[in-house]
Coordinates of C-alpha atoms and ligand atoms in Angstrom, one line a residue:
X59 CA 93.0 88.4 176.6
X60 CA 94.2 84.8 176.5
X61 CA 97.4 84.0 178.0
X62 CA 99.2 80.8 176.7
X63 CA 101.4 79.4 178.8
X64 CA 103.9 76.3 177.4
X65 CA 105.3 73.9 180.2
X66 CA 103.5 72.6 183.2
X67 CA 105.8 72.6 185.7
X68 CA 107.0 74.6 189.0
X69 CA 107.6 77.9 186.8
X70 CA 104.6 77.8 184.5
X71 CA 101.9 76.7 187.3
X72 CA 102.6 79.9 189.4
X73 CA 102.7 82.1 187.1
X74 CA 99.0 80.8 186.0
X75 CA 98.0 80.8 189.5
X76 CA 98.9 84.4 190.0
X77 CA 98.0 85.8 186.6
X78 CA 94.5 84.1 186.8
X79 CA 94.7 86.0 190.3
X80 CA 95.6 89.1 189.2
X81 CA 93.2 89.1 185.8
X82 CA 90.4 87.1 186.7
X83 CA 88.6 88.0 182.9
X84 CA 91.7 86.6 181.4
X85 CA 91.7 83.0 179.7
X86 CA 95.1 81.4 181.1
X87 CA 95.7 77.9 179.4
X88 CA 99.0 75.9 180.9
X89 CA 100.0 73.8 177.7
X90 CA 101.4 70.6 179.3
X91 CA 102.8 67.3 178.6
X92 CA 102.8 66.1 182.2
X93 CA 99.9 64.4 184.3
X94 CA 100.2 66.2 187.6
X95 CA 100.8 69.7 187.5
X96 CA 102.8 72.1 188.8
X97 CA 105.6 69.1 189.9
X98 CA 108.2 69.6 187.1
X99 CA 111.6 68.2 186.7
X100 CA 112.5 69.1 190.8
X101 CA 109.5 68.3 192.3
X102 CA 108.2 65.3 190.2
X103 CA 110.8 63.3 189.7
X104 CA 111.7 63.0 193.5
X105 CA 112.5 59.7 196.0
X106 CA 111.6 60.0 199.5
X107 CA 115.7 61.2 200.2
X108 CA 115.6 64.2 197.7
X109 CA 115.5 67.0 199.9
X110 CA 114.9 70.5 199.0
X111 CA 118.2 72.4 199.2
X112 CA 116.6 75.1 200.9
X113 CA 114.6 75.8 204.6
X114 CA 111.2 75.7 204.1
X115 CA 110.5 79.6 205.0
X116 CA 112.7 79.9 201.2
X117 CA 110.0 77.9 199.9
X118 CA 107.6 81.0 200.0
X119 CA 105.2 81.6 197.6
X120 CA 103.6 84.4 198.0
X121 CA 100.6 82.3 197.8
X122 CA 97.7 81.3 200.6
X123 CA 98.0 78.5 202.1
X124 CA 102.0 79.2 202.5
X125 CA 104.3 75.7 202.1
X126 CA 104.9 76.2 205.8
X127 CA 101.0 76.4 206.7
X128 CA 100.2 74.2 204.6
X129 CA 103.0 71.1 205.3
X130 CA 101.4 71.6 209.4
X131 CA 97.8 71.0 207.9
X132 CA 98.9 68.2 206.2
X133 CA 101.9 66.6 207.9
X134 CA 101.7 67.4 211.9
X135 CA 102.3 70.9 213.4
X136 CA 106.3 69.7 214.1
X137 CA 107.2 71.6 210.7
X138 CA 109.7 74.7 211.4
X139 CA 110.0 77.3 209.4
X140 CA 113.9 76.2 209.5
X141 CA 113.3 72.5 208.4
X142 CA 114.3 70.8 205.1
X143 CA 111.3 69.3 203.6
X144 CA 111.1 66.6 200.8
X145 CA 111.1 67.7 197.3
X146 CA 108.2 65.5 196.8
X147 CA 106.2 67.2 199.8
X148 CA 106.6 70.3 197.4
X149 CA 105.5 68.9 194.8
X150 CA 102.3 67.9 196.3
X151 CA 101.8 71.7 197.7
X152 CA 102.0 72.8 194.3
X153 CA 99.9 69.9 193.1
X154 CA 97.1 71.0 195.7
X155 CA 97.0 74.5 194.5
X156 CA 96.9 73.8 191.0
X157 CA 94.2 71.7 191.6
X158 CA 91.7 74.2 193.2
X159 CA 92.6 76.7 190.2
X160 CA 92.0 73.9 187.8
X161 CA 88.6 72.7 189.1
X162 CA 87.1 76.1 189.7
X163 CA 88.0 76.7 186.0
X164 CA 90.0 79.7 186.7
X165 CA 93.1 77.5 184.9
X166 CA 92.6 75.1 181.6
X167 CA 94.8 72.8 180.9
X168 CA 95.7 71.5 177.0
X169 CA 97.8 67.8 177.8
X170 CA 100.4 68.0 175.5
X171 CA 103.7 68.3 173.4
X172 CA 104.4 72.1 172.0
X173 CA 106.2 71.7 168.8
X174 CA 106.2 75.0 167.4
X175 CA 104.3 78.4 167.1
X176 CA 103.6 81.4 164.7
X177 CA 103.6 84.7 165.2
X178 CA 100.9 86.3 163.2
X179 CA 98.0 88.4 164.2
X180 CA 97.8 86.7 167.2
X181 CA 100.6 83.9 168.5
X182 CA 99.5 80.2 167.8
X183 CA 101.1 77.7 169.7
X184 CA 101.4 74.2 167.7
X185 CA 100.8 71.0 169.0
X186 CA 102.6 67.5 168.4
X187 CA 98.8 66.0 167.9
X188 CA 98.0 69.0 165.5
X189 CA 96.1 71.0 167.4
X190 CA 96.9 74.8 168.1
X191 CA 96.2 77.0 171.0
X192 CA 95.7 80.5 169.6
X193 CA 96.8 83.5 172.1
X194 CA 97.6 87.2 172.8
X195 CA 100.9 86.1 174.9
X196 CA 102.4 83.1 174.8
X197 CA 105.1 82.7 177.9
X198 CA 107.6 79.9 177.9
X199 CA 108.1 77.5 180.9
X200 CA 110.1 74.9 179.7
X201 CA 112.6 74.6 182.6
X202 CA 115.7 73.4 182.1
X203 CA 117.3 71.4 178.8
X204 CA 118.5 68.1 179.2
X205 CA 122.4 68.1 180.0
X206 CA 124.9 68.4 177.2
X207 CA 127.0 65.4 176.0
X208 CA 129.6 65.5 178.2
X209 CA 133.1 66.7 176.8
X210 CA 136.6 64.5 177.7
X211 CA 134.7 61.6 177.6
X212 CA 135.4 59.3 174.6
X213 CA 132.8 58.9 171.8
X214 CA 133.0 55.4 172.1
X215 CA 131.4 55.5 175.3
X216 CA 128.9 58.1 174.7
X217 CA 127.7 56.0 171.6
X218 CA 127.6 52.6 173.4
X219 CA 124.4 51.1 175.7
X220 CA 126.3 51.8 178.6
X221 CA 125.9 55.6 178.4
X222 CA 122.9 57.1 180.0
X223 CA 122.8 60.4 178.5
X224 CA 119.5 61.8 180.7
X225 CA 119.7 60.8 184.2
X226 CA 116.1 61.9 185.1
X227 CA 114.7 60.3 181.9
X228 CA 111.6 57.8 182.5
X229 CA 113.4 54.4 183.0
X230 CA 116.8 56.1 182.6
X231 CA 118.2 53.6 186.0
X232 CA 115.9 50.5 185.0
X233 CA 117.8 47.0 184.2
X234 CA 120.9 48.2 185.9
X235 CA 122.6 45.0 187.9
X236 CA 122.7 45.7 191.6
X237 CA 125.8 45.0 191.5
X238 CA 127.4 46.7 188.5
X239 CA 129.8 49.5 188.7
X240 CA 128.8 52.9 187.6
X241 CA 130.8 55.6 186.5
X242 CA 128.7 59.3 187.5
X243 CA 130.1 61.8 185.0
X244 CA 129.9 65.3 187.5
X245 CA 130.4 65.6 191.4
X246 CA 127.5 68.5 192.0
X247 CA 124.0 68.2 193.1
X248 CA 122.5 65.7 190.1
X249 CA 125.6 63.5 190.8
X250 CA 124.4 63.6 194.4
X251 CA 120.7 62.8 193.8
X252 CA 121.7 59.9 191.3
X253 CA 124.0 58.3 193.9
X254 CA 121.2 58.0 196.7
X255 CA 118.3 57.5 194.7
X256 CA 120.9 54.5 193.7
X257 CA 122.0 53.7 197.3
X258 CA 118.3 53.7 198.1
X259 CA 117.5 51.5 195.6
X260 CA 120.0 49.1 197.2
X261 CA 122.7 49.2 194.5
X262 CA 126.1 47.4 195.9
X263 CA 128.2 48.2 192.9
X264 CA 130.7 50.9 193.6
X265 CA 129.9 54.5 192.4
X266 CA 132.5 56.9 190.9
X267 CA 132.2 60.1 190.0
X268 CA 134.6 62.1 188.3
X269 CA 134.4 65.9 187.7
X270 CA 137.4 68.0 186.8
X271 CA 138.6 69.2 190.3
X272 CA 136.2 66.6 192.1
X273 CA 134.8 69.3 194.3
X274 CA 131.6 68.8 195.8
X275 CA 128.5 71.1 197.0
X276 CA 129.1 72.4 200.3
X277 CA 126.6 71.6 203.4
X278 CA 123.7 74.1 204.5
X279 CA 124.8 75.1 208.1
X280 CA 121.7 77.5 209.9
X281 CA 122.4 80.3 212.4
X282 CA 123.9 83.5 212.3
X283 CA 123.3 86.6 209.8
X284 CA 125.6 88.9 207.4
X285 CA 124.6 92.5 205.8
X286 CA 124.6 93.1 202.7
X287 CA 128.0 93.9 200.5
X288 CA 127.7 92.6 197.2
X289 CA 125.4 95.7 196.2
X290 CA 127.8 98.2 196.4
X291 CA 130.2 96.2 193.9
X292 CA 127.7 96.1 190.8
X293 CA 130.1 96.9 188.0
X294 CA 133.2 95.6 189.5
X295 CA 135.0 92.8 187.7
X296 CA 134.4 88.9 188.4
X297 CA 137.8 89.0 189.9
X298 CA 137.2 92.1 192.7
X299 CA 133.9 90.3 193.6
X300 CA 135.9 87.0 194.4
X301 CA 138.4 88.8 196.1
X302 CA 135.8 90.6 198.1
X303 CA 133.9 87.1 198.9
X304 CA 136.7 85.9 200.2
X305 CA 137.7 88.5 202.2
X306 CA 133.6 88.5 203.8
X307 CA 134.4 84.6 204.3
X308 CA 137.2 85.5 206.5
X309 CA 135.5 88.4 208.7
X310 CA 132.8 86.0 209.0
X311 CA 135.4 83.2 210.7
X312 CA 136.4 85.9 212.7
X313 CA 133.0 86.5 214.2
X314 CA 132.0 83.6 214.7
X315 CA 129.2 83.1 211.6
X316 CA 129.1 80.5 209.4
X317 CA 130.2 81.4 205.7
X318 CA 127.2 80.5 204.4
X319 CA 125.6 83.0 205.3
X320 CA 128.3 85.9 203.5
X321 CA 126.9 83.7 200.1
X322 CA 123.8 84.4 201.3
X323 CA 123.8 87.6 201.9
X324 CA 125.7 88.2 198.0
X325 CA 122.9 86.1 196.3
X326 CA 120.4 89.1 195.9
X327 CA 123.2 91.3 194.0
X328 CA 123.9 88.7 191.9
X329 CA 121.5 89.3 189.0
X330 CA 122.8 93.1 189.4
X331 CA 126.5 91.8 189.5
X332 CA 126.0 89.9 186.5
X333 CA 124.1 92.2 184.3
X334 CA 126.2 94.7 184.4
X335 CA 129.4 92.5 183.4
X336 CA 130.8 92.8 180.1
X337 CA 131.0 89.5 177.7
X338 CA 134.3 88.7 178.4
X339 CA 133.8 88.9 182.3
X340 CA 130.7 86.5 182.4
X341 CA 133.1 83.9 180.1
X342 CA 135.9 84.6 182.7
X343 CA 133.6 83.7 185.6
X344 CA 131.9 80.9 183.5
X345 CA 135.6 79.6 183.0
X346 CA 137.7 80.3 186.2
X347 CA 135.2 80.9 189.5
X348 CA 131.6 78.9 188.2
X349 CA 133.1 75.8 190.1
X350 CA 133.8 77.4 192.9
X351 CA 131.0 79.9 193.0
X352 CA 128.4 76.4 192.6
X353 CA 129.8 74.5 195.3
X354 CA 129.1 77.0 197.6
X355 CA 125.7 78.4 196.3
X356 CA 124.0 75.5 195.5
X357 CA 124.4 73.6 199.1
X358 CA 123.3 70.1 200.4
X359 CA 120.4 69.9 202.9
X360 CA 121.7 68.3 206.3
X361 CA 120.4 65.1 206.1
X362 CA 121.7 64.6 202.3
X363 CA 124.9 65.6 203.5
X364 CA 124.6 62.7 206.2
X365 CA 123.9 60.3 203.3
X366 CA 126.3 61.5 201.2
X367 CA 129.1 61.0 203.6
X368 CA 127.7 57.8 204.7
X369 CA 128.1 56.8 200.8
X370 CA 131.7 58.1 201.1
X371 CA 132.8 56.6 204.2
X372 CA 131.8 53.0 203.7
X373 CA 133.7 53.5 200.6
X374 CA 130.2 53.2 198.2
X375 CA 131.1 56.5 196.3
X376 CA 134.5 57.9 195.3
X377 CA 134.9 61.3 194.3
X378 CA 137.8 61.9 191.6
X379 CA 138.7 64.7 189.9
X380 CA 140.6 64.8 186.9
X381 CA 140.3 64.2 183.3
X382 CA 139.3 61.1 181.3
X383 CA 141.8 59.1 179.1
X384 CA 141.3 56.0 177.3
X385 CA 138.5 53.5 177.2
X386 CA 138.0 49.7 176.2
X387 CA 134.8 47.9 176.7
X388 CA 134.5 44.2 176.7
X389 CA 131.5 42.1 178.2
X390 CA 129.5 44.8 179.2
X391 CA 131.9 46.7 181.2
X392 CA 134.0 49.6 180.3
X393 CA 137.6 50.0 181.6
X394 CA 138.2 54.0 181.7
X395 CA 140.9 55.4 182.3
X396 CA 141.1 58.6 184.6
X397 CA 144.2 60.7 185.3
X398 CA 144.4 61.8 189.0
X399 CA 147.2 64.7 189.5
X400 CA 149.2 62.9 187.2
X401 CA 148.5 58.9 188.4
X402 CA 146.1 57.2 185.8
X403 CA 143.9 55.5 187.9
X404 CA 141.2 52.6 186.0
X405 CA 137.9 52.5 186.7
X406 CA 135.2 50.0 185.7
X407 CA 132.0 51.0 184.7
X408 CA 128.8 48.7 183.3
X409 CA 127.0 52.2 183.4
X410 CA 128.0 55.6 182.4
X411 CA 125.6 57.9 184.0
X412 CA 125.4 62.0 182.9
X413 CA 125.3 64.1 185.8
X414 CA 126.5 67.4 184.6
X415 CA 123.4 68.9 185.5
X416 CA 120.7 71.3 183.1
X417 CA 122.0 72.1 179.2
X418 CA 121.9 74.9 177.9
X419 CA 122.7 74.6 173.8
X420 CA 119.8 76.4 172.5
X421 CA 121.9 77.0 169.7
X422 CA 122.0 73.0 168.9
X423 CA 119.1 71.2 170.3
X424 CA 116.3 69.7 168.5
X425 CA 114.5 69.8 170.7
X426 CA 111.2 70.7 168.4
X427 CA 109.5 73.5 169.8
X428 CA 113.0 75.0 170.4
X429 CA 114.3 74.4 166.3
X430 CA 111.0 75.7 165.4
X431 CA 111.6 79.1 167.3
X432 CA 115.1 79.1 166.4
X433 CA 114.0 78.4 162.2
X434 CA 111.2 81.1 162.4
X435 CA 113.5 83.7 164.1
X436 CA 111.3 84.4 167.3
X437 CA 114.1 83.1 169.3
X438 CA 117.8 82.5 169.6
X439 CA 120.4 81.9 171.8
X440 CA 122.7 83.7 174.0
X441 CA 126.0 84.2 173.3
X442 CA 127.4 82.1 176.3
X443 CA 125.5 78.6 175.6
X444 CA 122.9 79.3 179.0
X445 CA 119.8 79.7 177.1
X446 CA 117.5 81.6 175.3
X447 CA 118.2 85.2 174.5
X448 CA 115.9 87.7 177.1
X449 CA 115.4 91.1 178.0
X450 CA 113.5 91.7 181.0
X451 CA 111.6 88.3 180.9
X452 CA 110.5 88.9 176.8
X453 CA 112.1 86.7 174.5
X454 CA 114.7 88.3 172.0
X455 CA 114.3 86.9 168.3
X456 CA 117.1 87.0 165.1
X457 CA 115.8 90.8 164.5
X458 CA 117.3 91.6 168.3
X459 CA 114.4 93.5 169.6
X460 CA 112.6 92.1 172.2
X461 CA 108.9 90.2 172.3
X462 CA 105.7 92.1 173.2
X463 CA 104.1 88.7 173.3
X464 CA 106.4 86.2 173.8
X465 CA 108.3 85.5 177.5
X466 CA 110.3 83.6 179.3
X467 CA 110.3 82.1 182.8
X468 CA 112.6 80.1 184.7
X469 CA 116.2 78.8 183.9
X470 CA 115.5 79.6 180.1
X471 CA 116.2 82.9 181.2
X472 CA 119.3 81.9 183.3
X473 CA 121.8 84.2 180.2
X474 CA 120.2 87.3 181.3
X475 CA 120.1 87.3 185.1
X476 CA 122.3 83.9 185.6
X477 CA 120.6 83.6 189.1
X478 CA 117.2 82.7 188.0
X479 CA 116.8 79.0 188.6
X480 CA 115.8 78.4 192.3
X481 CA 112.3 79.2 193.9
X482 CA 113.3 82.7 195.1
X483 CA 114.4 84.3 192.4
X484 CA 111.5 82.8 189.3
X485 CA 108.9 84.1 191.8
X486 CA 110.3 87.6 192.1
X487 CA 109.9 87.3 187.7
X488 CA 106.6 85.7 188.0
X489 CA 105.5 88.3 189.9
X490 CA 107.1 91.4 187.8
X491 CA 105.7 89.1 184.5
X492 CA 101.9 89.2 186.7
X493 CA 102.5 93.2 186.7
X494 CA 103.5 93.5 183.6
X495 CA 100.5 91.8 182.0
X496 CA 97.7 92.7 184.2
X497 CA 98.3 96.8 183.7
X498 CA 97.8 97.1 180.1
X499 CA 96.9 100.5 180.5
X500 CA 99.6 101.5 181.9
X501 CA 102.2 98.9 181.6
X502 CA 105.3 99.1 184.3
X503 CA 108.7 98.5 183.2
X504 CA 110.4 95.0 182.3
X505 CA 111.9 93.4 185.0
X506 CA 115.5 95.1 186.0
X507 CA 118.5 93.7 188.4
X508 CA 117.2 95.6 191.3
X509 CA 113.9 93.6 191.8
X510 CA 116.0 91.0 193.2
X511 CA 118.0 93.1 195.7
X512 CA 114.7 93.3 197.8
X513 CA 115.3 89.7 198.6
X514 CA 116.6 89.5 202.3
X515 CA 118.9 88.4 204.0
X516 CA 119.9 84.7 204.5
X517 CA 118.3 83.7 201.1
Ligands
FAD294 C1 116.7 68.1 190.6 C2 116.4 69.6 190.9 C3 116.2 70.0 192.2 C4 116.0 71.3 192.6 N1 115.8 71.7 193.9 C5 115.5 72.9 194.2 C6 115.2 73.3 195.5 O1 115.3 72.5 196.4 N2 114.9 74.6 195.8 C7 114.8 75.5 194.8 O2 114.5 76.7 195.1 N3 115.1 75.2 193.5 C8 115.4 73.9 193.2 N4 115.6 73.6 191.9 C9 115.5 74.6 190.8 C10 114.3 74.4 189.9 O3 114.9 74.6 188.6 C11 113.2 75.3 190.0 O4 112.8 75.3 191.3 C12 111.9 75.0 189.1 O5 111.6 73.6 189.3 C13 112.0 75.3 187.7 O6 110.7 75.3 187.2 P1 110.3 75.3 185.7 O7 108.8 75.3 185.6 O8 111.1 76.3 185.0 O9 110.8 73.8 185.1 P2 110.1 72.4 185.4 O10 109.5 72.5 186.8 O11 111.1 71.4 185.1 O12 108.9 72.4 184.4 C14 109.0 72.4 183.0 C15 107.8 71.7 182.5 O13 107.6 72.0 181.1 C16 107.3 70.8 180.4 N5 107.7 71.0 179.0 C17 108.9 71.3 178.6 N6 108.9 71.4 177.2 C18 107.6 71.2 176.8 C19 106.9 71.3 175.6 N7 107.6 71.5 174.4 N8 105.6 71.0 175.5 C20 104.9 70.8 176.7 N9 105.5 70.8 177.9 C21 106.8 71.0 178.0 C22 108.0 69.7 181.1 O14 107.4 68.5 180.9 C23 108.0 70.2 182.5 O15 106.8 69.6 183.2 C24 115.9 72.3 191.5 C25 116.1 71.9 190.2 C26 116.4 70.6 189.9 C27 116.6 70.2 188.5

């Protein structure tokens, strides 16, 4: 069996590592645009001050050496299991055991741009050079789209030089005065990364970033534990589970435990909660709770919320929230105007910087690879705008029946599970995908809500 696998990154690298494990007479190819592998978007594209936004002991494989064994062998035997590492450090863990799979052969590597595929006989993946990979199973590792044009803000902007549409595009910061002002579109975690990979690159101009409500990500805090309570609620509306969050929150104050850990200890039921909403409920949550919901899920590691508040108090950043109004630009620098609970407030900007974190318009992008799937009919999109169409980790096409040879990893998969983005949950699906493919005889079932719940506590 040959097992194509398109995208080189965090998602794609272990799933070759384990399935080359698991099925050492199958061929595994990782089809790859990238020169180091197994980094990605989270782990390549990293300064010294981008921490992980988890403890190391999250960081856990599966694999031999663990991140933890591994960081004492390579960086001093001071690691904790409870320290926050360096996304980069990560990276270079993956790097290291990519590169023992890739020497010994076990894992070939094709460099290059996937641009489409066929589905005949056997599943040919297409190459921007011309070349094709042919394969039994092709599984797609693309990670995450490249954000969305922002909404509210005014074309004119969005069409001028000033706009940088990708943040972590090659070059995307380059030629940007030191002291020029810059306008951050978003107030979560990319807004955060951009605003010290800025501050470290000694930019003086002042930094604003607008969002809506101007809310931003919550701090990790460690210590303490909560039991499980979000199981019990699968198939109770988005609103009962806020109220119940909220009423956790509070009996955690009461003890004495940080809420942090009542998010925690709901994160495992979440693919479970989510699944079995309706629609309607998952566009009600989308709509009304994702903001809060994100701000406390997706948390800062301590010494990025040091920085951060450095930036804040020395008056380098400003958080708004509100909406955006109207815009001139003249000599470089737009004037933009923001409404703040009903004050218009002006703000100067030579630079106009996307933060709204990952896309998710499958249904638009041109991405090629993508508008070929989407023109043959082997993919589509979900109905909410997250991402590709899945059932249990196979990709669904037009006909609505799910692939036997075609799969998806990572946040491409974030419609059907929504919680499917960070370390934890991607290798729970690796491993179910490893399963899955390595028993042909008797295959086991697609991955289901309750492989998460397994998790632990204090995820
Ligand atoms: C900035 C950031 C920080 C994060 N921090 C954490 C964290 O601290 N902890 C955590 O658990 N999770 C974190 N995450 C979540 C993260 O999404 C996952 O951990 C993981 O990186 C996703 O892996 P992936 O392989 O799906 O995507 P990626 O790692 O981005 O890999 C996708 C790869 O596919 C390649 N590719 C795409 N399209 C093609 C094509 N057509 N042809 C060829 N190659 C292609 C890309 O070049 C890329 O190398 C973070 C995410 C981001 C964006």
């Amino acid at each position: 069996m040959h097992i194509a696998i398109v995208g080189d990154g965090f998602s794609g690298t272990l799933f070759a590592l384990k399935i080359a494990a698991a099925k050492p007479q199958a061929r595994v190819t990782v089809i790859g645009r990238e020169r180091r592998l197994g980094r990605g978007l989270a782990y390549g594209a990293a300064d010294p001050m981008h921490m992980l936004n988890v403890p190391v002991s999250r960081m856990d494989l599966g694999l031999q050496p663990s991140f933890h064994d591994w960081l004492r062998a390579e960086h001093g035997d001071h690691w904790t299991l409870e320290d926050f590492a360096p996304r980069a450090l990560f990276g270079d863990y993956m790097e290291a055991l990519a590169a023992t799979a890739t020497t010994t052969e076990r894992i070939h590597r094709v460099r290059g741009e996937a641009v489409g595929m066929d589905n005949g006989l056997r599943s040919s993946v297409l190459l921007a050079d011309g070349r094709t990979v042919a394969a039994d199973v092709v599984v797609l590792a693309l990670g995450n789209l490249p954000p969305d044009r922002p909404g509210g803000m005014p074309e004119i902007v969005l069409d001028s030089d000033l706009f940088v549409s990708d943040p972590w595009a090659a070059g995307a910061l380059d030629g940007l005065p030191s002291e020029a002002p810059v306008l951050l579109i978003g107030a979560g975690l990319t807004m955060i990364d951009i605003a010290l990979r800025l501050a470290g690159r000694r930019h003086r101009g002042t930094m604003t970033a607008v969002s809506r409500r101007g809310l931003l990500p919550r701090g990790h805090v460690a210590g303490g534990i909560w039991p499980a309570f979000l199981h019990e609620l699968v198939g109770h509306s988005p609103r009962t589970i806020a109220r119940e969050l909220r009423r956790q929150v509070r009996l955690a104050q009461v003890a004495g435990t940080p809420w942090q850990r009542v998010f925690d200890a709901a994160r495992p039921a979440v693919p479970a909660v989510w699944s079995a909403w309706s629609l309607a409920e998952r566009r009600r949550f989308l709509k009304r709770l994702r903001p809060w919901w994100d701000v406390h899920r997706h948390r800062t590691a301590p010494e990025v919320t040091a920085n951060l508040q450095a930036l804040l108090d020395g008056g380098r950043l400003e958080v708004l929230g509100g909406r955006f109004g109207d815009v001139s630009i003249m000599d470089g620098v737009a004037k933009i105007q923001v409404a703040v609970d009903g004050v218009t407030r002006t703000v100067d900007a030579s630079r106009v910087i996307n933060c709204t974190g990952p896309g998710g318009r499958f249904d638009r992008t041109a991405i090629p690879l993508i508008a070929d799937l989407r023109a043959k009919g082997l993919a589509r999109a979900d109905a909410l705008g997250l991402g590709l169409d899945t059932q249990g980790g196979a990709v669904v096409g037009v006909s609505g029946d799910p692939s036997e040879r075609l799969f998806a990893l990572g946040p491409l998969a974030k419609a059907a599970w929504w919680e499917i983005t960070a370390v934890p949950e991607i290798t729970i699906q690796i491993d179910d995908l490893v399963r899955r493919l390595a028993n042909e005889a008797t295959p086991a079932s697609p991955l289901s809500a309750t492989a998460f719940m397994d998790m632990g506590a204090g995820i």
